[in-house]
Coordinates of N, CA and C and ligand atoms in Angstrom, one line a residue:
M19 N -127.6 -56.0 290.3 CA -128.2 -55.4 291.6 C -127.3 -54.3 292.1
A20 N -127.8 -53.2 292.4 CA -127.1 -52.0 292.9 C -126.7 -52.3 294.3
F21 N -125.6 -51.6 294.7 CA -125.1 -51.7 296.1 C -126.2 -51.3 297.1
S22 N -126.5 -52.1 298.0 CA -127.6 -51.8 299.0 C -127.1 -51.7 300.4
A23 N -127.3 -50.5 301.0 CA -126.9 -50.2 302.3 C -128.1 -50.1 303.3
T24 N -128.0 -50.9 304.4 CA -129.0 -50.7 305.4 C -128.3 -50.2 306.7
I25 N -128.9 -49.2 307.2 CA -128.3 -48.6 308.4 C -129.3 -48.8 309.6
L26 N -128.7 -49.3 310.7 CA -129.5 -49.4 312.0 C -128.9 -48.3 312.9
T27 N -129.8 -47.5 313.4 CA -129.4 -46.3 314.1 C -130.5 -45.9 315.1
L28 N -130.1 -45.2 316.2 CA -131.1 -44.6 317.0 C -131.5 -43.2 316.6
Y29 N -130.8 -42.7 315.5 CA -131.0 -41.3 315.0 C -131.3 -41.4 313.5
P30 N -132.3 -42.0 313.0 CA -132.6 -42.0 311.5 C -132.5 -40.7 310.8
P31 N -132.9 -39.5 311.5 CA -132.9 -38.3 310.7 C -131.5 -37.8 310.3
M32 N -130.4 -38.5 310.9 CA -129.1 -38.1 310.6 C -128.7 -38.6 309.1
F33 N -129.6 -39.4 308.5 CA -129.3 -39.9 307.2 C -130.4 -39.4 306.2
P34 N -130.0 -39.2 304.9 CA -128.7 -39.5 304.3 C -127.7 -38.4 304.7
G35 N -128.1 -37.3 305.2 CA -127.1 -36.2 305.6 C -126.3 -35.9 304.4
P36 N -125.0 -35.9 304.6 CA -124.0 -35.6 303.5 C -124.1 -36.5 302.3
L37 N -124.6 -37.7 302.5 CA -124.7 -38.7 301.4 C -125.9 -38.4 300.5
G38 N -126.7 -37.4 300.9 CA -127.8 -37.0 300.0 C -127.4 -35.8 299.0
H39 N -126.1 -35.4 299.1 CA -125.6 -34.3 298.3 C -124.5 -34.8 297.3
A40 N -124.2 -33.9 296.4 CA -123.0 -34.0 295.5 C -123.0 -35.4 294.9
L41 N -121.7 -36.0 294.8 CA -121.5 -37.2 294.1 C -122.4 -38.4 294.6
A42 N -122.4 -38.6 295.9 CA -123.1 -39.7 296.5 C -124.6 -39.5 296.4
G43 N -125.1 -38.2 296.5 CA -126.5 -37.9 296.4 C -127.0 -38.1 295.0
R44 N -126.2 -37.7 294.0 CA -126.6 -37.9 292.6 C -126.7 -39.4 292.3
A45 N -125.7 -40.2 292.8 CA -125.7 -41.6 292.6 C -126.9 -42.3 293.2
L46 N -127.3 -41.8 294.4 CA -128.5 -42.3 295.1 C -129.7 -42.1 294.3
E47 N -129.9 -40.8 293.7 CA -131.0 -40.5 292.9 C -131.1 -41.4 291.6
K48 N -129.9 -41.6 291.1 CA -129.8 -42.4 289.8 C -130.0 -43.9 290.1
G49 N -130.1 -44.3 291.4 CA -130.3 -45.7 291.7 C -129.0 -46.6 291.6
L50 N -127.8 -45.9 291.6 CA -126.6 -46.7 291.6 C -126.3 -47.3 292.9
W51 N -126.9 -46.8 294.0 CA -126.9 -47.5 295.3 C -128.2 -47.2 296.0
S52 N -128.5 -47.9 297.0 CA -129.8 -47.6 297.7 C -129.5 -47.6 299.2
L53 N -130.3 -46.8 300.0 CA -130.1 -46.6 301.4 C -131.4 -46.9 302.1
D54 N -131.4 -47.8 303.1 CA -132.5 -48.2 303.9 C -132.2 -47.9 305.3
V55 N -132.8 -46.9 305.9 CA -132.4 -46.5 307.3 C -133.5 -46.9 308.3
R56 N -133.1 -47.6 309.3 CA -134.1 -48.2 310.3 C -133.7 -47.8 311.7
D57 N -134.8 -47.5 312.5 CA -134.6 -47.1 313.8 C -134.5 -48.3 314.8
I58 N -133.4 -48.4 315.4 CA -133.2 -49.5 316.4 C -134.4 -49.6 317.4
R59 N -134.8 -48.4 317.8 CA -135.9 -48.3 318.8 C -137.2 -49.0 318.4
D60 N -137.4 -49.1 317.1 CA -138.6 -49.9 316.7 C -138.6 -51.3 317.1
A61 N -137.4 -51.8 317.5 CA -137.3 -53.2 317.9 C -137.4 -53.4 319.4
A62 N -137.6 -52.3 320.2 CA -137.8 -52.4 321.6 C -139.3 -52.8 321.9
Q63 N -139.5 -53.6 322.9 CA -140.8 -54.2 323.0 C -141.5 -53.7 324.3
D64 N -140.8 -53.1 325.2 CA -141.5 -52.6 326.5 C -142.2 -51.3 326.2
K65 N -143.0 -50.9 327.1 CA -143.8 -49.7 326.8 C -143.0 -48.4 326.8
H66 N -141.8 -48.4 327.4 CA -141.0 -47.2 327.3 C -140.0 -47.3 326.1
H67 N -140.1 -48.3 325.3 CA -139.2 -48.5 324.2 C -137.7 -48.4 324.6
T68 N -137.4 -49.1 325.6 CA -136.0 -49.1 326.2 C -135.0 -49.8 325.2
V69 N -133.9 -49.2 325.0 CA -132.9 -49.8 324.1 C -131.6 -50.0 324.8
D70 N -131.4 -49.5 326.0 CA -130.1 -49.6 326.7 C -130.3 -49.9 328.2
D71 N -129.2 -50.3 328.8 CA -129.3 -50.7 330.2 C -127.9 -50.5 330.8
T72 N -127.8 -50.5 332.2 CA -126.5 -50.2 332.8 C -125.5 -51.4 332.6
P73 N -124.2 -51.1 332.6 CA -123.2 -52.1 332.3 C -123.1 -53.1 333.4
A74 N -123.1 -54.4 333.0 CA -122.8 -55.5 334.0 C -121.4 -55.2 334.5
G75 N -121.3 -55.4 335.8 CA -120.0 -55.2 336.5 C -119.8 -53.7 336.9
G76 N -120.8 -52.9 336.6 CA -120.7 -51.5 337.0 C -119.9 -50.6 336.1
G77 N -119.8 -49.3 336.5 CA -119.1 -48.3 335.6 C -120.1 -47.4 335.0
P78 N -119.5 -46.3 334.3 CA -120.3 -45.2 333.8 C -121.1 -45.7 332.5
G79 N -122.1 -44.9 332.2 CA -122.7 -45.0 330.8 C -123.7 -46.2 330.8
M80 N -124.1 -46.4 329.5 CA -125.2 -47.4 329.3 C -124.7 -48.3 328.1
V81 N -125.3 -49.4 328.0 CA -125.0 -50.4 326.9 C -126.2 -50.7 326.1
L82 N -126.1 -50.7 324.8 CA -127.1 -51.1 323.9 C -127.5 -52.6 324.1
K83 N -128.8 -52.9 324.3 CA -129.2 -54.2 324.7 C -129.1 -55.2 323.5
A84 N -128.6 -56.4 323.9 CA -128.4 -57.5 322.9 C -129.8 -57.9 322.2
D85 N -130.8 -58.1 323.0 CA -132.1 -58.6 322.5 C -132.7 -57.6 321.5
V86 N -132.6 -56.3 321.8 CA -133.2 -55.2 321.0 C -132.4 -55.1 319.7
L87 N -131.1 -55.1 319.8 CA -130.3 -54.9 318.6 C -130.4 -56.2 317.7
A88 N -130.5 -57.4 318.3 CA -130.6 -58.6 317.5 C -131.9 -58.6 316.7
R89 N -133.0 -58.2 317.4 CA -134.3 -58.1 316.7 C -134.3 -57.1 315.5
A90 N -133.6 -56.0 315.8 CA -133.5 -55.0 314.7 C -132.7 -55.5 313.5
I91 N -131.6 -56.3 313.8 CA -130.8 -56.9 312.7 C -131.6 -57.9 312.0
D92 N -132.3 -58.8 312.7 CA -133.1 -59.8 312.1 C -134.2 -59.3 311.2
A93 N -134.8 -58.2 311.6 CA -135.9 -57.6 310.8 C -135.3 -57.0 309.6
A94 N -134.1 -56.5 309.6 CA -133.5 -55.8 308.5 C -132.8 -56.7 307.5
S95 N -132.4 -57.9 307.9 CA -131.5 -58.7 307.1 C -131.9 -60.2 307.3
P96 N -132.5 -60.8 306.3 CA -132.8 -62.2 306.4 C -131.5 -63.1 306.5
P97 N -131.7 -64.3 307.0 CA -130.5 -65.2 307.2 C -129.7 -65.4 305.9
D98 N -130.4 -65.4 304.8 CA -129.6 -65.6 303.5 C -129.1 -64.3 302.9
D99 N -129.1 -63.2 303.7 CA -128.5 -61.9 303.2 C -127.0 -62.1 303.0
A100 N -126.6 -61.9 301.8 CA -125.1 -62.1 301.5 C -124.3 -60.9 302.0
R101 N -124.9 -59.8 302.4 CA -124.1 -58.6 302.7 C -123.4 -58.7 304.0
P102 N -122.2 -58.2 304.1 CA -121.5 -58.2 305.4 C -122.2 -57.3 306.4
R103 N -122.1 -57.7 307.7 CA -122.7 -56.9 308.8 C -121.6 -56.2 309.5
L104 N -121.6 -54.9 309.4 CA -120.6 -54.1 310.0 C -121.1 -53.4 311.3
L105 N -120.3 -53.3 312.3 CA -120.6 -52.5 313.5 C -119.5 -51.5 313.6
M106 N -119.9 -50.2 313.5 CA -119.0 -49.1 313.7 C -118.5 -49.1 315.1
S107 N -117.2 -49.2 315.3 CA -116.6 -49.3 316.7 C -115.1 -48.9 316.7
P108 N -114.8 -48.1 317.7 CA -113.3 -47.7 317.8 C -112.4 -48.9 318.1
R109 N -113.0 -50.1 318.5 CA -112.2 -51.2 318.7 C -112.0 -52.1 317.4
G110 N -112.7 -51.6 316.3 CA -112.7 -52.4 315.1 C -111.3 -52.4 314.4
R111 N -111.3 -53.2 313.3 CA -110.1 -53.2 312.4 C -110.2 -51.9 311.7
P112 N -109.1 -51.1 311.5 CA -109.1 -49.8 310.9 C -109.6 -50.0 309.4
F113 N -110.6 -49.1 309.1 CA -111.1 -49.0 307.7 C -110.1 -48.5 306.8
T114 N -109.9 -49.0 305.6 CA -108.9 -48.6 304.6 C -109.5 -48.5 303.2
Q115 N -108.8 -47.8 302.4 CA -109.2 -47.7 301.0 C -109.4 -49.1 300.3
Q116 N -108.5 -50.0 300.7 CA -108.6 -51.4 300.2 C -110.0 -52.0 300.6
R117 N -110.4 -51.9 301.9 CA -111.6 -52.4 302.3 C -112.8 -51.7 301.6
A118 N -112.6 -50.4 301.4 CA -113.7 -49.6 300.7 C -113.9 -50.2 299.3
R119 N -112.8 -50.6 298.6 CA -112.8 -51.2 297.3 C -113.5 -52.5 297.3
Q120 N -113.2 -53.4 298.3 CA -113.8 -54.7 298.4 C -115.3 -54.5 298.6
L121 N -115.7 -53.6 299.5 CA -117.1 -53.5 299.8 C -117.9 -52.9 298.6
A122 N -117.2 -52.0 297.9 CA -117.9 -51.4 296.7 C -118.1 -52.4 295.6
A123 N -117.3 -53.5 295.6 CA -117.5 -54.5 294.6 C -118.5 -55.6 295.0
G124 N -119.0 -55.5 296.2 CA -119.9 -56.5 296.8 C -121.4 -56.0 296.7
P125 N -122.3 -56.8 297.3 CA -123.7 -56.5 297.2 C -124.2 -55.4 298.1
G126 N -123.4 -54.9 299.0 CA -123.8 -53.9 299.9 C -123.3 -54.1 301.3
A127 N -124.0 -53.6 302.3 CA -123.6 -53.8 303.7 C -124.8 -53.4 304.6
L128 N -124.8 -54.1 305.7 CA -125.7 -53.8 306.9 C -124.8 -53.1 307.9
I129 N -125.1 -51.9 308.3 CA -124.2 -51.1 309.1 C -124.9 -50.7 310.4
V130 N -124.4 -51.2 311.5 CA -124.9 -50.9 312.8 C -124.2 -49.7 313.5
C131 N -124.9 -48.6 313.8 CA -124.3 -47.5 314.5 C -124.5 -47.6 316.0
G132 N -123.3 -47.7 316.7 CA -123.4 -47.8 318.2 C -123.7 -46.5 318.8
R133 N -124.1 -46.5 320.0 CA -124.2 -45.3 320.9 C -123.8 -45.7 322.3
F134 N -123.9 -44.7 323.2 CA -123.6 -45.0 324.6 C -122.1 -45.5 324.7
E135 N -121.9 -46.5 325.7 CA -120.6 -47.1 325.8 C -120.3 -48.1 324.8
G136 N -121.3 -48.5 324.1 CA -121.2 -49.6 323.1 C -122.3 -50.5 323.1
V137 N -122.1 -51.7 322.5 CA -123.2 -52.7 322.4 C -122.8 -54.0 323.2
D138 N -123.8 -54.7 323.7 CA -123.6 -55.9 324.4 C -122.8 -56.9 323.5
E139 N -121.7 -57.4 324.0 CA -120.8 -58.2 323.3 C -121.4 -59.4 322.7
R140 N -122.5 -60.0 323.3 CA -123.1 -61.2 322.9 C -123.8 -61.1 321.5
V141 N -124.3 -59.9 321.2 CA -124.9 -59.7 319.9 C -123.9 -59.6 318.8
I142 N -122.7 -59.1 319.1 CA -121.6 -59.0 318.2 C -121.3 -60.5 317.7
E143 N -121.2 -61.4 318.7 CA -120.9 -62.8 318.4 C -122.0 -63.5 317.7
A144 N -123.2 -63.3 318.3 CA -124.3 -64.1 317.8 C -124.8 -63.7 316.4
R145 N -124.6 -62.4 316.0 CA -125.0 -62.0 314.7 C -123.9 -61.7 313.8
N146 N -122.7 -62.2 314.2 CA -121.5 -62.1 313.4 C -121.2 -60.7 312.9
L147 N -121.1 -59.8 313.8 CA -120.9 -58.4 313.4 C -119.3 -58.2 313.3
E148 N -118.9 -57.6 312.2 CA -117.5 -57.2 312.0 C -117.3 -55.8 312.4
E149 N -116.5 -55.6 313.5 CA -116.3 -54.3 314.0 C -115.3 -53.5 313.1
V150 N -115.7 -52.3 312.7 CA -114.9 -51.5 311.8 C -114.7 -50.1 312.5
S151 N -113.4 -49.6 312.5 CA -113.1 -48.3 313.1 C -112.7 -47.4 312.0
I152 N -113.1 -46.1 312.1 CA -112.6 -45.1 311.1 C -111.4 -44.3 311.6
G153 N -110.9 -44.7 312.8 CA -109.7 -44.0 313.2 C -109.5 -44.0 314.7
D154 N -108.4 -43.7 315.2 CA -108.1 -43.8 316.6 C -108.5 -42.5 317.4
F155 N -109.8 -42.4 317.5 CA -110.5 -41.3 318.2 C -111.9 -41.8 318.6
I156 N -112.5 -41.1 319.5 CA -113.8 -41.6 320.0 C -114.9 -40.6 319.5
L157 N -115.8 -41.0 318.7 CA -117.0 -40.3 318.3 C -118.1 -40.5 319.3
S158 N -119.1 -39.6 319.3 CA -120.2 -39.8 320.3 C -121.2 -40.9 319.8
G159 N -121.1 -41.3 318.5 CA -122.0 -42.4 318.0 C -121.5 -42.8 316.6
G160 N -122.0 -43.9 316.2 CA -121.5 -44.5 314.9 C -122.0 -43.9 313.7
E161 N -123.0 -42.9 313.8 CA -123.6 -42.4 312.6 C -122.6 -41.7 311.7
A162 N -121.8 -40.8 312.3 CA -120.8 -40.0 311.5 C -119.8 -41.0 310.9
A163 N -119.5 -42.0 311.6 CA -118.5 -43.1 311.1 C -119.1 -43.8 309.9
A164 N -120.4 -44.1 310.0 CA -121.1 -44.9 308.9 C -121.1 -44.0 307.7
I165 N -121.4 -42.7 307.9 CA -121.4 -41.8 306.7 C -120.1 -41.7 306.0
C166 N -119.0 -41.6 306.8 CA -117.6 -41.6 306.3 C -117.4 -42.9 305.5
L167 N -117.7 -44.0 306.1 CA -117.5 -45.3 305.4 C -118.3 -45.4 304.1
L168 N -119.5 -45.0 304.1 CA -120.3 -45.1 302.9 C -119.9 -44.1 301.9
D169 N -119.5 -42.9 302.3 CA -119.0 -42.0 301.3 C -117.8 -42.6 300.6
A170 N -116.9 -43.2 301.3 CA -115.7 -43.8 300.7 C -116.0 -44.9 299.7
I171 N -117.0 -45.7 300.1 CA -117.5 -46.8 299.3 C -118.2 -46.4 298.0
V172 N -119.2 -45.5 298.2 CA -120.1 -45.1 297.1 C -119.3 -44.6 295.9
R173 N -118.3 -43.7 296.2 CA -117.6 -43.1 295.1 C -116.9 -44.1 294.2
L174 N -116.7 -45.3 294.8 CA -116.0 -46.4 294.1 C -116.9 -47.3 293.3
I175 N -118.2 -47.2 293.6 CA -119.2 -48.0 292.8 C -119.1 -47.7 291.4
P176 N -119.0 -48.7 290.5 CA -118.9 -48.5 289.1 C -120.0 -47.5 288.6
G177 N -119.6 -46.5 287.8 CA -120.6 -45.6 287.2 C -120.8 -44.3 288.1
V178 N -120.3 -44.3 289.3 CA -120.6 -43.2 290.2 C -119.6 -42.0 289.9
M179 N -118.3 -42.3 289.7 CA -117.4 -41.3 289.3 C -117.2 -41.4 287.8
G180 N -117.1 -40.3 287.2 CA -116.9 -40.3 285.7 C -115.4 -40.7 285.5
K181 N -115.1 -41.0 284.2 CA -113.8 -41.4 283.8 C -112.8 -40.3 284.2
M182 N -113.2 -39.0 284.1 CA -112.3 -37.9 284.3 C -111.9 -37.9 285.8
Q183 N -112.7 -38.5 286.7 CA -112.4 -38.4 288.1 C -111.8 -39.7 288.6
S184 N -111.1 -40.4 287.7 CA -110.5 -41.7 288.1 C -109.8 -41.6 289.5
A185 N -110.0 -42.7 290.3 CA -109.4 -42.7 291.6 C -108.0 -43.2 291.7
E186 N -107.5 -43.6 290.5 CA -106.3 -44.4 290.5 C -105.1 -43.7 291.1
H187 N -105.0 -42.4 290.9 CA -103.8 -41.6 291.4 C -103.9 -41.1 292.8
E188 N -105.1 -41.3 293.4 CA -105.3 -40.7 294.7 C -104.4 -41.2 295.8
S189 N -104.4 -40.5 296.9 CA -103.7 -40.9 298.1 C -104.2 -42.3 298.5
F190 N -103.3 -43.2 298.9 CA -103.5 -44.5 299.4 C -103.7 -45.5 298.2
E191 N -104.1 -45.1 297.0 CA -104.3 -46.0 295.9 C -102.9 -46.3 295.4
T192 N -101.9 -45.4 295.4 CA -100.6 -45.6 294.9 C -99.6 -46.1 296.0
G193 N -100.1 -46.1 297.2 CA -99.2 -46.4 298.4 C -98.5 -45.1 298.9
L194 N -98.8 -44.0 298.2 CA -98.2 -42.7 298.6 C -99.3 -41.7 298.8
L195 N -99.1 -40.6 299.6 CA -100.0 -39.5 299.7 C -99.9 -38.8 298.3
E196 N -101.0 -38.1 298.0 CA -101.0 -37.4 296.7 C -100.1 -36.1 296.7
H197 N -99.6 -35.7 295.5 CA -98.9 -34.5 295.4 C -99.8 -33.3 295.6
P198 N -99.2 -32.1 295.8 CA -100.1 -30.9 295.9 C -100.7 -30.4 294.6
H199 N -101.8 -29.7 294.7 CA -102.5 -29.2 293.5 C -102.5 -27.7 293.5
Y200 N -102.6 -27.1 292.3 CA -102.6 -25.7 292.1 C -103.6 -25.4 290.9
T201 N -104.2 -24.2 290.9 CA -104.9 -23.8 289.8 C -104.8 -22.3 289.6
R202 N -105.3 -21.7 288.5 CA -105.1 -20.2 288.3 C -105.7 -19.4 289.5
P203 N -105.2 -18.2 289.7 CA -104.2 -17.5 288.9 C -102.8 -18.0 289.2
R204 N -101.9 -17.7 288.2 CA -100.5 -18.1 288.3 C -99.8 -17.5 289.6
L205 N -100.2 -16.2 289.9 CA -99.6 -15.5 291.0 C -100.7 -15.1 292.0
W206 N -100.6 -15.6 293.2 CA -101.6 -15.3 294.2 C -101.0 -14.9 295.5
E207 N -101.2 -13.7 296.0 CA -100.6 -13.2 297.3 C -99.1 -13.4 297.2
G208 N -98.5 -13.2 296.1 CA -97.1 -13.3 296.0 C -96.6 -14.7 295.8
R209 N -97.5 -15.7 295.8 CA -97.1 -17.1 295.6 C -97.3 -17.5 294.2
E210 N -96.3 -18.2 293.6 CA -96.4 -18.7 292.3 C -96.8 -20.1 292.2
I211 N -97.4 -20.5 291.1 CA -97.6 -21.9 290.8 C -96.2 -22.4 290.5
P212 N -95.7 -23.6 291.0 CA -94.4 -24.0 290.6 C -94.2 -24.1 289.1
P213 N -93.2 -23.4 288.5 CA -93.1 -23.2 287.1 C -93.1 -24.5 286.3
V214 N -92.6 -25.6 286.9 CA -92.6 -26.8 286.1 C -94.0 -27.3 285.7
L215 N -95.0 -26.9 286.5 CA -96.4 -27.3 286.2 C -96.9 -26.6 285.0
L216 N -96.3 -25.4 284.7 CA -96.8 -24.6 283.5 C -95.9 -24.8 282.3
S217 N -94.9 -25.8 282.4 CA -93.9 -25.9 281.4 C -94.4 -26.7 280.2
G218 N -95.5 -27.5 280.4 CA -96.0 -28.4 279.3 C -95.1 -29.6 279.1
D219 N -94.1 -29.8 279.9 CA -93.2 -31.0 279.8 C -93.8 -32.1 280.7
H220 N -94.6 -33.0 280.1 CA -95.3 -34.0 281.0 C -94.4 -34.9 281.7
A221 N -93.3 -35.3 281.1 CA -92.3 -36.2 281.8 C -91.8 -35.5 283.1
E222 N -91.4 -34.2 282.9 CA -90.9 -33.4 284.0 C -92.0 -33.2 285.1
I223 N -93.2 -33.0 284.7 CA -94.4 -32.8 285.6 C -94.6 -34.0 286.4
D224 N -94.6 -35.2 285.7 CA -94.7 -36.5 286.4 C -93.6 -36.7 287.4
R225 N -92.4 -36.3 287.1 CA -91.3 -36.5 288.0 C -91.4 -35.6 289.2
W226 N -91.8 -34.4 289.0 CA -92.0 -33.4 290.1 C -93.1 -33.9 291.0
R227 N -94.2 -34.4 290.4 CA -95.3 -34.9 291.3 C -94.9 -36.1 292.1
R228 N -94.2 -37.0 291.4 CA -93.7 -38.2 292.2 C -92.8 -37.8 293.3
E229 N -91.9 -36.9 293.1 CA -91.0 -36.4 294.1 C -91.8 -35.8 295.3
K230 N -92.7 -35.0 295.0 CA -93.5 -34.3 296.0 C -94.3 -35.4 296.8
A231 N -94.9 -36.3 296.1 CA -95.7 -37.4 296.8 C -94.7 -38.2 297.8
R232 N -93.6 -38.5 297.3 CA -92.6 -39.2 298.2 C -92.2 -38.4 299.4
A233 N -91.9 -37.1 299.1 CA -91.5 -36.2 300.3 C -92.6 -36.1 301.3
L234 N -93.8 -35.9 300.8 CA -94.9 -35.7 301.7 C -95.2 -37.0 302.6
T235 N -95.1 -38.1 301.9 CA -95.4 -39.3 302.6 C -94.3 -39.6 303.6
R236 N -93.1 -39.4 303.2 CA -92.0 -39.6 304.2 C -92.1 -38.7 305.4
A237 N -92.5 -37.4 305.2 CA -92.5 -36.5 306.3 C -93.8 -36.8 307.2
R238 N -94.9 -37.1 306.6 CA -96.1 -37.1 307.3 C -96.5 -38.5 307.8
R239 N -96.2 -39.5 306.9 CA -96.6 -40.9 307.2 C -95.5 -41.9 307.1
P240 N -94.6 -41.9 308.1 CA -93.5 -42.8 308.1 C -94.0 -44.3 308.0
D241 N -95.2 -44.6 308.5 CA -95.7 -45.9 308.4 C -96.0 -46.3 306.9
L242 N -96.6 -45.4 306.1 CA -96.8 -45.7 304.7 C -95.5 -45.7 303.9
W243 N -94.6 -44.8 304.3 CA -93.3 -44.8 303.6 C -92.6 -46.1 303.8
D244 N -92.6 -46.6 305.0 CA -91.9 -47.9 305.2 C -92.5 -49.0 304.4
K245 N -93.8 -49.0 304.3 CA -94.5 -50.0 303.5 C -94.1 -49.9 302.0
F246 N -94.1 -48.6 301.6 CA -93.9 -48.3 300.1 C -92.5 -48.7 299.7
T247 N -91.5 -48.5 300.6 CA -90.1 -48.8 300.3 C -89.7 -50.2 300.7
G248 N -90.7 -50.9 301.2 CA -90.4 -52.3 301.6 C -89.7 -52.4 302.9
G249 N -89.7 -51.3 303.7 CA -89.1 -51.2 305.0 C -87.6 -51.0 305.0
G250 N -87.1 -49.9 305.6 CA -85.7 -49.6 305.7 C -85.2 -48.9 304.5
E251 N -85.5 -49.3 303.3 CA -85.0 -48.7 302.0 C -85.3 -47.2 302.0
D252 N -84.5 -46.5 301.2 CA -84.7 -45.1 301.1 C -85.6 -44.7 299.9
G253 N -86.1 -45.7 299.2 CA -87.0 -45.5 298.1 C -86.4 -44.8 296.9
Ligands
SAH21 N1 -116.7 -47.0 325.1 C1 -116.3 -47.2 323.7 C2 -116.6 -46.0 322.9 C3 -118.1 -45.8 322.6 S1 -118.4 -44.4 321.5 C4 -114.8 -47.5 323.7 O1 -114.1 -47.0 324.5 O2 -114.4 -48.3 322.8 C5 -120.0 -44.7 321.0 C6 -120.2 -45.3 319.6 O3 -119.7 -44.4 318.6 C7 -119.6 -46.6 319.4 O4 -120.4 -47.7 319.8 C8 -119.3 -46.7 317.9 O5 -120.5 -47.1 317.2 C9 -119.1 -45.2 317.6 N2 -117.7 -44.8 317.4 C10 -117.0 -44.0 318.2 N3 -115.7 -43.9 317.7 C11 -115.7 -44.6 316.6 C12 -114.6 -44.8 315.7 N4 -113.4 -44.3 315.8 N5 -114.9 -45.6 314.6 C13 -116.1 -46.1 314.4 N6 -117.1 -45.9 315.3 C14 -116.9 -45.2 316.3

């Protein structure tokens, strides 16, 4: 069974968006994964198709209603659905390459895109939604976050990336940020490709790349560097 993604959103036309192109788009066409996009508004039952209401306790903005969202979830995912249910949320556990790998190895995911101030807390509890954040910033809605999440997952589904595009050496897979890349011409605007990369000496090239990866990680991501060196060590 191919990886199956179901998206619950108030803006279905935002999908597949970027996921319909390039690597993810080709994999979608080939059936290596599937995408089912559903409009949360279809689960609204009053004549105005209301999906939100004012926050209990006051304050700005609106809140996505528990009953509407729960009906949308129930319609999209039977009780025996083995797929995790994710809610895109800046309060969630940060999404990582490791989580992307776990999800890519599983049956798929149901992904809820929030809007407004967020969703009624009770539906998060009652439908067992796992809150996932893509970073410490606030988007206007969960759709762009869901697209990021799926993009990261889909490229790891077996058969999506060719052998030549192996993910093994990429940033976060090794615990370090990746080394810089260069390609022809050798001289561009007075800047040379580092000569070692043209030397043909693969041991030297590996050493250079490892050193660059370490220096970059240390300068830009002290948090990753600490983890890589086991804390405190100079690596
Ligand atoms: N009031 C909320 C932010 C709501 S933003 C708060 O302060 O926590 C509206 C919707 O955008 C959220 O419900 C969520 O689905 C999505 N969203 C915003 N930022 C996000 C992020 N960093 N990661 C994942 N989803 C995000």
